[in-house]
XYZ file of C-alpha atoms in Angstrom:
715
model
C -17.718 -21.290 -25.523
C -14.080 -22.350 -25.167
C -13.103 -18.916 -23.848
C -15.931 -18.947 -21.297
C -15.013 -22.462 -20.185
C -11.328 -21.480 -19.905
C -12.166 -18.366 -17.882
C -14.464 -20.433 -15.622
C -11.766 -23.080 -15.145
C -9.106 -20.444 -14.441
C -11.313 -18.766 -11.861
C -11.912 -22.053 -10.037
C -8.205 -22.857 -10.189
C -7.339 -19.447 -8.716
C -9.976 -19.841 -6.007
C -8.770 -23.333 -5.176
C -5.183 -22.130 -4.936
C -6.167 -19.303 -2.615
C -8.169 -21.694 -0.411
C -5.233 -24.093 -0.261
C -2.889 -21.276 0.835
C -5.326 -20.265 3.577
C -5.491 -23.850 4.857
C -1.700 -24.212 4.834
C -1.199 -20.924 6.678
C -3.860 -21.960 9.202
C -2.127 -25.297 9.762
C 1.295 -23.679 10.213
C -0.180 -21.134 12.637
C -1.767 -23.950 14.621
C 1.545 -25.807 14.889
C 3.281 -22.580 15.882
C 0.764 -22.022 18.664
C 1.224 -25.577 19.905
C 5.003 -25.183 19.908
C 4.832 -21.886 21.810
C 2.461 -23.421 24.356
C 5.051 -26.099 25.014
C 7.933 -23.609 25.299
C 6.393 -20.738 27.259
C 5.399 -21.415 30.889
C 2.704 -18.698 30.952
C 0.916 -20.004 27.871
C -1.179 -23.177 27.868
C -3.905 -24.639 25.679
C -5.314 -27.257 28.035
C -6.958 -27.219 31.426
C -4.949 -27.885 34.579
C -6.505 -31.381 34.823
C -5.008 -32.253 31.480
C -6.748 -33.045 28.198
C -6.176 -35.231 25.200
C -3.793 -34.164 22.471
C -6.747 -34.003 20.082
C -8.619 -31.504 22.265
C -5.460 -29.441 22.681
C -4.853 -29.413 18.934
C -8.476 -28.400 18.360
C -8.042 -25.534 20.810
C -4.887 -24.414 19.011
C -6.589 -24.632 15.607
C -9.588 -22.654 16.818
C -7.410 -20.029 18.487
C -5.191 -19.676 15.412
C -8.220 -19.372 13.157
C -9.919 -16.740 15.299
C -6.644 -14.809 15.634
C -6.247 -14.858 11.845
C -9.798 -13.601 11.316
C -9.365 -10.835 13.874
C -6.099 -9.805 12.250
C -7.782 -9.637 8.856
C -11.003 -7.904 9.946
C -10.288 -5.895 13.092
C -6.655 -4.892 12.572
C -7.309 -2.487 9.647
C -9.914 -0.650 11.728
C -7.523 -0.410 14.672
C -4.720 0.891 12.462
C -6.953 3.556 10.923
C -7.817 4.768 14.427
C -4.133 4.717 15.377
C -3.322 7.109 12.538
C -4.768 9.844 14.749
C -1.800 9.502 17.113
C 1.772 10.563 16.319
C 3.525 8.215 13.911
C 6.327 7.445 16.355
C 3.803 6.129 18.876
C 2.376 3.733 16.313
C 5.483 1.545 16.267
C 5.501 1.233 20.039
C 1.827 0.205 20.209
C 1.961 -2.508 17.567
C 3.096 -5.310 19.891
C 0.552 -4.451 22.578
C -2.359 -4.356 20.133
C -1.380 -7.579 18.416
C -1.169 -9.280 21.823
C -4.615 -7.915 22.668
C -6.037 -9.567 19.561
C -4.588 -12.909 20.699
C -6.143 -12.537 24.153
C -9.504 -11.888 22.520
C -9.047 -14.876 20.215
C -8.343 -17.234 23.141
C -11.279 -15.782 25.058
C -13.554 -16.649 22.131
C -12.359 -20.279 22.076
C -15.137 -22.607 23.369
C -14.735 -23.622 27.023
C -11.978 -20.963 27.392
C -9.238 -23.578 27.619
C -6.543 -21.263 26.277
C -4.782 -19.218 28.963
C -1.920 -16.779 28.433
C -0.378 -14.010 30.494
C -0.721 -10.558 28.849
C 3.018 -10.053 28.545
C 3.396 -13.520 26.983
C 0.534 -12.797 24.572
C 2.641 -10.063 23.024
C 5.413 -12.551 22.227
C 3.047 -15.254 20.982
C 1.152 -12.844 18.719
C 4.354 -11.423 17.252
C 5.785 -14.867 16.468
C 2.526 -16.121 14.963
C 2.140 -13.043 12.758
C 5.704 -13.349 11.519
C 5.375 -17.087 10.812
C 2.041 -16.617 9.026
C 3.502 -13.831 6.896
C 6.582 -15.891 5.998
C 4.434 -18.904 5.103
C 2.043 -16.861 2.990
C 4.906 -15.197 1.167
C 6.689 -18.497 0.580
C 3.558 -20.067 -0.915
C 3.124 -17.093 -3.217
C 6.687 -17.158 -4.564
C 5.732 -19.255 -7.588
C 2.303 -17.658 -7.932
C 2.754 -14.268 -9.597
C -0.943 -13.386 -9.251
C -0.913 -14.020 -5.501
C 2.334 -12.088 -5.090
C 0.903 -9.138 -6.979
C -2.387 -9.190 -5.066
C -0.510 -9.039 -1.766
C 1.480 -6.036 -2.887
C -1.656 -4.333 -4.264
C -3.106 -4.561 -0.781
C 0.032 -2.982 0.687
C -0.318 -0.023 -1.674
C -4.133 0.091 -1.444
C -4.525 -1.081 -5.059
C -7.403 -3.532 -5.346
C -6.860 -4.584 -8.982
C -4.266 -3.979 -11.675
C -4.767 -1.093 -14.038
C -4.902 -1.581 -17.768
C -1.583 -0.757 -19.392
C -1.812 0.428 -22.958
C 0.584 -0.643 -25.650
C -0.494 -4.221 -26.462
C 2.023 -7.018 -26.000
C 4.911 -4.518 -25.858
C 3.781 -1.667 -23.590
C 5.823 1.501 -23.339
C 8.216 1.506 -20.361
C 7.462 3.329 -17.148
C 9.977 5.320 -15.131
C 10.829 5.108 -11.441
C 12.778 7.992 -9.908
C 14.237 6.825 -6.597
C 15.801 9.628 -4.540
C 18.493 8.664 -2.044
C 18.240 11.709 0.189
C 21.566 13.347 1.035
C 23.793 10.809 -0.751
C 26.431 12.850 -2.550
C 28.248 11.900 -5.746
C 31.466 11.079 -3.889
C 29.666 9.047 -1.213
C 27.938 6.890 -3.820
C 31.147 6.403 -5.796
C 33.117 5.428 -2.678
C 30.355 3.054 -1.516
C 30.425 1.287 -4.880
C 34.210 0.933 -4.754
C 34.065 -0.416 -1.191
C 31.506 -3.081 -2.142
C 28.767 -1.594 0.044
C 26.312 -1.238 -2.842
C 26.700 -4.282 -5.130
C 23.396 -3.661 -6.918
C 24.396 -0.138 -7.910
C 27.871 -1.370 -8.825
C 26.343 -3.949 -11.159
C 24.240 -1.305 -12.856
C 27.252 0.961 -13.361
C 29.147 -1.897 -14.986
C 26.330 -2.776 -17.388
C 23.241 -0.597 -17.767
C 23.625 2.835 -16.110
C 25.759 5.977 -16.181
C 26.706 8.185 -13.220
C 26.475 11.966 -13.597
C 27.164 14.597 -10.926
C 25.150 17.797 -10.804
C 25.374 21.073 -8.877
C 22.776 22.326 -6.458
C 21.720 25.935 -6.022
C 23.139 27.963 -3.105
C 20.392 26.472 -0.955
C 21.591 22.864 -1.052
C 18.705 21.214 0.781
C 15.702 19.033 0.025
C 13.123 21.830 0.027
C 14.825 23.820 -2.733
C 16.113 20.826 -4.713
C 12.964 18.722 -4.672
C 10.716 21.691 -5.440
C 12.851 22.446 -8.475
C 13.050 18.799 -9.566
C 9.343 18.029 -9.197
C 7.792 21.386 -10.086
C 10.375 23.011 -12.330
C 10.918 26.101 -10.181
C 12.596 26.804 -6.848
C 12.612 30.545 -7.315
C 12.567 32.527 -4.053
C 13.638 29.614 -1.841
C 16.763 31.130 -0.268
C 17.275 28.492 2.432
C 15.671 25.669 4.400
C 14.049 28.258 6.687
C 13.664 31.988 6.155
C 11.608 34.970 7.308
C 9.325 36.895 4.948
C 8.924 40.501 6.028
C 5.959 41.283 3.781
C 3.845 38.414 5.174
C 5.374 38.226 8.656
C 5.726 34.510 8.157
C 8.499 32.105 9.070
C 8.860 29.605 6.232
C 10.256 26.158 7.021
C 10.521 23.715 4.135
C 9.512 20.616 6.100
C 6.353 22.071 7.649
C 3.060 21.300 5.913
C 1.779 24.892 5.697
C 5.066 26.093 4.216
C 5.330 23.142 1.824
C 1.847 23.692 0.452
C 2.541 27.398 -0.090
C 5.836 26.676 -1.846
C 4.106 24.181 -4.107
C 1.323 26.678 -4.856
C 3.844 29.354 -5.795
C 5.789 26.980 -8.046
C 2.643 25.889 -9.898
C 1.559 29.503 -10.333
C 5.026 30.437 -11.629
C 5.478 27.585 -14.112
C 1.889 27.115 -15.204
C 1.875 23.321 -14.895
C 1.144 20.891 -12.110
C 4.526 19.206 -12.027
C 6.599 16.318 -13.298
C 4.067 13.650 -12.273
C 0.865 15.354 -13.447
C -0.353 12.504 -15.636
C -0.515 8.965 -14.257
C 2.133 9.667 -11.614
C 2.719 8.649 -7.999
C 4.560 10.630 -5.319
C 5.866 8.724 -2.292
C 7.558 10.110 0.807
C 8.242 13.538 -0.730
C 7.844 17.116 0.451
C 5.827 17.964 -2.674
C 3.351 16.115 -4.862
C 4.857 16.824 -8.277
C 1.263 16.962 -9.534
C 0.660 13.243 -8.914
C -2.811 11.986 -8.059
C -1.464 8.915 -6.239
C 0.072 10.117 -2.973
C 1.537 8.653 0.195
C 3.462 10.506 2.908
C 3.540 13.726 0.862
C 4.068 16.687 3.167
C 2.303 19.304 1.053
C -0.884 17.223 1.310
C -0.772 17.208 5.114
C -2.226 20.748 5.242
C -5.441 19.574 3.643
C -8.582 19.315 5.695
C -11.094 16.480 5.732
C -11.250 13.590 3.266
C -8.903 15.304 0.817
C -6.029 14.776 3.232
C -4.252 11.634 2.076
C -0.954 12.320 3.767
C -1.275 9.216 5.973
C -2.903 6.883 3.495
C 0.395 5.088 2.995
C 0.587 4.220 6.684
C -2.890 2.695 6.622
C -2.223 0.718 3.466
C 0.963 -0.755 4.920
C 0.007 -1.344 8.552
C -3.373 -2.852 7.679
C -1.393 -6.094 7.387
C -0.524 -7.089 10.993
C 2.510 -9.070 9.832
C 3.950 -5.890 8.324
C 3.198 -4.031 11.532
C 4.997 -6.601 13.674
C 7.994 -6.850 11.356
C 8.392 -3.081 11.091
C 7.894 -2.577 14.815
C 10.607 -5.131 15.532
C 12.967 -3.424 13.096
C 12.048 -0.078 14.668
C 13.100 -1.235 18.118
C 16.262 -2.811 16.722
C 17.175 0.500 15.092
C 16.601 2.372 18.370
C 19.027 0.048 20.140
C 21.477 0.295 17.237
C 21.540 4.081 17.580
C 21.971 3.878 21.352
C 24.888 1.485 20.902
C 26.539 3.618 18.226
C 26.114 6.768 20.300
C 27.699 5.163 23.377
C 30.514 3.771 21.258
C 31.247 7.234 19.842
C 31.404 8.723 23.349
C 33.634 5.964 24.717
C 36.025 6.331 21.810
C 35.898 10.125 22.207
C 35.257 10.521 18.510
C 35.314 14.064 17.179
C 33.444 15.921 15.937
C 30.434 14.734 17.879
C 26.977 16.103 18.705
C 24.434 15.011 21.353
C 22.305 12.091 20.182
C 20.006 11.523 23.144
C 16.410 12.482 23.858
C 13.957 11.532 21.131
C 16.588 11.292 18.425
C 16.919 7.455 18.528
C 13.177 7.227 17.831
C 13.338 9.901 15.124
C 16.156 8.023 13.441
C 14.308 4.705 13.669
C 11.214 6.267 12.156
C 13.155 7.694 9.196
C 15.285 4.608 8.564
C 12.660 1.911 9.202
C 9.023 3.024 9.287
C 9.154 5.569 6.485
C 11.380 3.305 4.417
C 9.047 0.323 4.729
C 5.921 2.334 3.933
C 7.476 4.089 0.936
C 8.979 0.887 -0.480
C 5.668 -0.968 -0.157
C 3.866 1.880 -1.926
C 6.470 1.924 -4.718
C 6.171 -1.833 -5.224
C 2.416 -1.458 -5.498
C 2.869 1.325 -8.043
C 5.134 -0.831 -10.174
C 2.774 -3.788 -10.124
C -0.140 -1.485 -10.874
C 1.699 -0.200 -13.940
C 2.021 3.483 -13.029
C 3.815 5.392 -15.749
C 5.969 7.587 -13.486
C 6.838 7.211 -9.804
C 9.023 9.496 -7.663
C 9.972 8.326 -4.165
C 12.333 9.631 -1.490
C 14.299 7.453 0.942
C 15.611 9.660 3.763
C 17.568 7.126 5.846
C 21.113 8.183 4.917
C 20.451 11.902 5.339
C 19.033 11.440 8.839
C 21.919 9.302 10.093
C 24.648 11.369 8.428
C 23.520 14.557 10.185
C 24.412 13.077 13.564
C 27.058 10.471 12.708
C 28.812 12.288 9.873
C 28.598 11.534 6.138
C 31.531 9.073 6.226
C 31.936 6.201 8.640
C 30.656 2.870 9.870
C 27.178 4.131 10.781
C 26.404 5.544 7.340
C 28.102 2.616 5.589
C 25.512 0.310 7.153
C 22.698 2.568 5.952
C 24.082 2.616 2.400
C 24.292 -1.177 2.373
C 20.667 -1.456 3.487
C 19.611 1.069 0.831
C 21.261 -1.094 -1.804
C 19.213 -4.064 -0.606
C 16.061 -1.964 -0.941
C 17.053 -1.011 -4.481
C 17.612 -4.675 -5.321
C 14.187 -5.601 -3.917
C 12.434 -2.896 -5.928
C 14.277 -3.936 -9.085
C 13.188 -7.543 -8.507
C 9.565 -6.509 -8.084
C 9.795 -4.453 -11.275
C 10.415 -7.716 -13.145
C 6.847 -8.758 -12.240
C 5.306 -5.472 -13.391
C 2.918 -5.386 -16.366
C 5.322 -3.042 -18.193
C 9.122 -2.646 -18.249
C 10.577 0.021 -15.976
C 13.555 2.323 -16.277
C 14.919 2.947 -12.797
C 16.683 6.266 -12.226
C 18.548 6.871 -8.969
C 19.272 10.439 -7.936
C 19.982 12.587 -4.903
C 18.876 16.085 -3.966
C 22.158 17.178 -2.331
C 25.174 15.762 -0.552
C 26.548 16.401 2.924
C 29.721 18.146 4.055
C 31.451 17.068 7.286
C 32.889 19.274 9.994
C 32.483 20.389 13.611
C 29.590 22.680 14.366
C 30.153 26.425 14.573
C 29.368 26.339 18.284
C 31.635 23.364 18.873
C 34.540 25.109 17.167
C 34.146 28.589 18.680
C 32.020 28.223 21.807
C 29.095 30.355 20.623
C 26.273 30.107 18.125
C 25.747 32.331 15.113
C 22.888 33.990 16.984
C 25.202 34.728 19.909
C 27.752 36.264 17.541
C 25.123 38.426 15.847
C 23.751 39.659 19.161
C 27.241 40.455 20.427
C 27.979 42.360 17.205
C 24.782 44.344 17.715
C 25.728 45.194 21.297
C 22.808 43.162 22.677
C 22.991 41.079 25.872
C 24.474 37.593 25.483
C 24.874 34.711 27.954
C 27.878 34.760 30.275
C 29.404 31.714 28.593
C 29.490 33.687 25.336
C 31.215 36.667 26.935
C 33.978 34.326 28.106
C 34.785 33.147 24.589
C 37.370 34.939 22.483
C 34.873 35.506 19.653
C 32.193 36.822 21.981
C 34.563 39.200 23.776
C 35.920 40.561 20.496
C 32.433 41.093 19.108
C 31.223 42.923 22.216
C 34.334 45.132 22.313
C 33.988 45.980 18.633
C 30.309 46.808 19.046
C 31.018 49.019 22.058
C 33.865 50.889 20.328
C 31.870 51.384 17.143
C 28.863 52.628 19.081
C 30.922 55.148 21.084
C 32.622 56.369 17.929
C 29.378 56.791 16.028
C 27.671 58.603 18.899
C 30.339 61.324 18.907
C 30.622 62.061 15.204
C 28.273 62.071 12.212
C 28.736 59.542 9.461
C 30.168 61.172 6.329
C 28.701 64.497 7.442
C 25.106 63.226 7.201
C 23.738 64.866 10.333
C 20.163 63.686 9.830
C 21.075 60.037 9.400
C 23.465 60.175 12.341
C 20.724 61.561 14.542
C 18.307 58.849 13.427
C 20.960 56.242 14.159
C 21.407 57.608 17.673
C 17.691 57.312 18.333
C 17.562 53.771 17.043
C 20.482 52.726 19.238
C 18.448 53.763 22.235
C 16.124 50.870 21.480
C 18.227 48.190 19.784
C 16.277 45.869 17.496
C 16.183 42.115 18.003
C 17.654 40.396 14.941
C 16.112 37.143 13.725
C 18.858 34.599 13.113
C 17.975 31.397 11.278
C 20.205 28.444 10.408
C 20.020 26.128 7.407
C 23.044 23.864 7.757
C 26.100 26.042 7.164
C 23.978 28.853 5.719
C 22.784 31.534 8.139
C 20.172 34.224 7.558
C 19.968 37.434 9.598
C 16.863 39.625 9.308
C 15.593 42.682 11.155
C 11.808 42.195 11.127
C 10.855 45.755 12.111
C 12.621 47.266 9.078
C 10.487 46.924 5.944
C 12.172 45.648 2.830
C 15.726 44.441 2.438
C 18.196 46.476 4.484
C 21.311 47.841 2.827
C 24.845 47.763 4.129
C 24.624 51.482 4.867
C 21.452 51.042 6.941
C 22.949 48.149 8.876
C 26.112 50.142 9.593
C 24.056 53.042 10.938
C 22.107 50.828 13.312
C 24.829 48.348 14.240
C 28.234 49.744 13.190
C 30.217 46.661 14.269
C 27.926 43.879 13.063
C 29.083 43.340 9.483
C 32.736 43.750 10.398
C 32.343 41.298 13.276
C 30.751 38.670 11.051
C 33.043 39.106 8.058
C 36.208 38.949 10.161
C 35.235 35.863 12.132
C 37.354 32.793 11.208
C 34.278 30.574 11.081
C 32.567 32.735 8.445
C 33.389 32.378 4.757
C 31.528 35.327 3.272
C 28.458 37.566 3.639
C 25.950 38.766 1.070
C 24.321 42.191 1.692
C 22.685 44.859 -0.422
C 24.447 48.179 -0.931
C 23.087 51.574 -1.940
C 26.328 52.491 -3.664
C 27.496 49.254 -5.300
C 24.349 47.175 -5.566
C 24.630 43.892 -3.690
C 28.106 43.016 -2.426
C 29.947 40.060 -0.908
C 32.111 40.720 2.145
C 34.889 38.383 3.233
C 37.503 38.012 5.956
C 40.134 40.060 4.137
C 37.951 43.153 4.313
C 37.175 42.993 0.616
C 33.877 44.239 -0.766
C 33.121 42.582 -4.098
C 30.063 43.606 -6.129
C 27.912 40.596 -6.957
C 28.194 41.321 -10.674
C 31.992 40.896 -10.447
C 32.038 37.597 -8.537
C 34.153 34.761 -9.943
C 34.438 31.107 -8.947
C 38.219 30.782 -8.998
C 39.287 33.967 -7.243
C 38.012 36.516 -4.775
C 35.740 35.734 -1.827
C 34.236 32.605 -3.474
C 37.530 30.934 -4.366
C 37.444 27.373 -3.065
C 33.651 27.108 -2.870
C 33.455 25.199 -6.126
C 32.299 25.756 -9.697
C 29.046 27.660 -10.083
C 29.271 29.379 -6.703
C 29.213 32.872 -8.230
C 26.124 32.166 -10.341
C 24.389 30.576 -7.356
C 25.001 33.660 -5.183
C 23.898 36.023 -7.960
C 20.666 34.085 -8.461
C 19.795 34.051 -4.749
C 20.565 37.774 -4.526
C 17.638 38.386 -6.870
C 15.079 36.553 -4.715
C 12.344 38.771 -3.213
C 12.753 37.164 0.224
C 16.541 37.052 0.503
C 17.612 37.894 4.071
C 19.157 41.208 5.099
C 22.434 39.353 5.694
C 23.189 35.975 4.122
C 26.012 34.212 5.983
C 27.927 31.233 4.562
C 30.324 29.431 6.883
C 33.985 28.896 6.124
C 35.012 26.019 3.901
C 38.324 24.193 3.951
C 38.811 22.951 0.360
C 41.579 20.536 1.379
C 39.538 18.756 4.056
C 36.112 19.492 2.562
C 34.836 20.668 5.959
C 32.342 23.374 6.862
C 30.801 24.621 10.122
C 27.081 24.005 10.500
C 25.140 26.628 12.411
C 22.977 23.759 13.714
C 23.870 20.690 15.787
C 24.986 18.647 12.794
C 28.390 17.206 11.989
C 27.166 16.294 8.536
C 25.350 19.268 7.072
C 23.966 20.808 3.919
C 22.175 24.008 3.047
C 24.907 26.339 1.804
C 28.044 26.318 -0.332
C 31.182 24.323 0.346
C 32.242 20.723 -0.180
C 30.231 17.645 -1.049
C 26.861 19.111 -0.091
C 26.642 20.932 -3.427
C 27.404 17.860 -5.563
C 24.624 15.227 -5.709
C 24.332 12.569 -8.412
C 22.109 11.273 -11.194
C 22.312 7.552 -12.073
C 20.394 6.894 -15.287
C 19.927 3.977 -17.709
C 22.011 4.076 -20.871
C 18.794 3.678 -22.872
C 17.887 7.253 -21.914
C 19.645 10.205 -23.519
C 22.764 11.425 -21.737
C 22.282 14.502 -19.539
C 24.315 17.662 -20.266
C 27.983 17.599 -19.353
C 27.374 20.457 -16.919
C 24.139 20.012 -15.002
C 23.576 23.030 -12.753
C 20.564 23.600 -10.552
C 17.457 21.609 -9.673
C 15.418 23.330 -12.381
C 17.759 21.968 -15.058
C 17.450 18.483 -13.531
C 13.680 18.862 -13.898
C 14.093 19.546 -17.607
C 16.261 16.438 -18.008
C 13.733 14.218 -16.195
C 10.883 15.736 -18.188
C 12.739 14.919 -21.402
C 13.225 11.311 -20.285
C 9.518 10.921 -19.636
C 8.795 12.111 -23.137
C 11.367 9.691 -24.554
C 9.580 6.853 -22.758
C 6.210 8.003 -24.130
C 5.316 8.504 -20.484
C 3.245 11.237 -18.905
C 3.528 14.248 -21.161
C 3.848 17.185 -18.793
C 1.166 19.639 -19.977
C 2.218 22.746 -21.819
C 1.737 26.071 -20.067
C -1.525 26.981 -21.801
C -3.274 23.726 -20.793
C -1.790 22.771 -17.470
C -3.156 25.517 -15.245
C -6.754 24.483 -15.923
C -5.863 20.821 -15.424
C -4.255 21.622 -12.087
C -7.460 23.243 -10.928
C -9.683 20.471 -12.318
C -7.763 17.668 -10.618
C -7.268 19.476 -7.323
C -3.494 19.669 -7.654
C -3.466 22.817 -5.549
C -3.826 21.259 -2.102
C -5.734 24.089 -0.435
C -7.964 26.921 -1.475
C -7.339 30.431 -0.236
C -4.347 31.681 1.728
C -2.165 29.159 3.558
C -2.393 28.694 7.281
C 0.392 29.779 9.597
C 3.172 27.468 10.672
C 3.257 26.478 14.315
C 6.285 28.655 14.937
C 4.952 31.757 13.351
């Protein structure tokens, strides 16, 4: 009887507290509306003839109440409909829609005494939503249950899950990926006082460990290996597959779902997060059943597609929508200011930052951050055993502003505040959490290849093949040399057979009559050259027959570090600027063509050489070891994707309570094994063994689509 009475009393106490908070928020909203009516000339709550203060206050109270009800009932429906439009548009529509709800609320007030201009309604609605949110949050500070319920709503969790383990439950693990933040960048930010939270952890509870990426130092390869235990046959961020005729791009849904399918088929298990896991803001699911903003889920059709569920869960609260929209606009103006400042100061290197980029940056640094952080907080309060989330803000800004400087320093400081917030929320979780910070790659600075030499890698390849190039390219020194070399080589080959092989020389002559169009793809400072009409991987001898000057032109260019090509005589070989041809089996890190590209470079090249879909010619840009610079083949002054500099050296920041990682941590697949071991140490989700996991993956729908994947938009 006592337990029943206590439960009954507790329920009434909780209900009474919730009712009191509603009344307080209503009263504050009413006062806010009255204050705005007195300050804004286009907003009034009384008729032109004048009314008593009591009638005006009643109008304000009614309007505030109706606006609150509409925000609670109608706003979620509106947001769900808005998810059909591009995500960038959502931030721009928030203010308009919130103002529309206020106009409707005033229209529903008896006698229609409230009048407001449409443009003023936007301001009034934004202020009221922000004040109501701040009041509600302030009232819930000392009420853990209310605080948790609010965050459950943000993450679409209606009630807490039961956490096993009695009074001392086993700890959960949060893996928080700071996209693109290299080991040196994090260390320097800590020393400069930009990341006090991380600095405090390093002084007391955590250790910092660098690790080496594969040759393809980019999120697609790294995160696939970390989450699914295999990044085999991922040679770059984008590559062409001759056998399927498909252009693979890591950040496109159809490609991401196919890469995840291949990894699951290769390893035999669903991923790092298969049991009781959550994946937030990632390219791949990791086998988790709780998903938000996961790219590989975006290719699903119908109700199974949960790729935008995180947006709905977050923006269903109008206060969140207003706050994020305001931060979105502030970030757009911040980027415009920083871009103008860079031009006025004539900073170099520099790339164009106009067009849609300010909105793309604001989306990555504000909208995606807010949605992912809200989902992570909900996961912690719901007691999930393992959570993996990606924050992409630094990577996006560093591409255009460079990995070192004032712009990225501000982003790192804001990331530290996010980390502090998440750590604070973890204190309210039903189980203790071990927070692991890690990155998927770093970024290397340097002017673009085009900025340094006046032509793109594609232009250089076409010139080396003797194909037409734009006039601006012909005027450059590199373009003129390449065209002259191609012309001389072609004339020489047309007049004499190659090594006495009359048949091959004749075939080469016929092919030169209809020169093939090479496909040139860029992944940071890693370039891939393929000839789609030639089945299989071309050898050096075949390339020389078709395009006698191409390999020499590329290898001798000052902006190129080395090339990887197959060879009929020597197996695969690496070509460099000194005219050396080094068999892949004989590559060394400290001498030869890979000297200066860092430890593990030789093993990374050898591994990629064995991939089924390696390009006909793999091109890595030059690298200046003293300055740490590379040349991106894209419009990026902070780049990653190949070998050279900080891009190949990300970090792992782990609690001292977890076992220390190996002294040499090489490759994303080895990082996966370390994280898997930590989950087992924490008695967390035991990643299924090979014999059991394949059936579980099928049962739980871990493979996002059935049948062959659809084609990407570009091919």
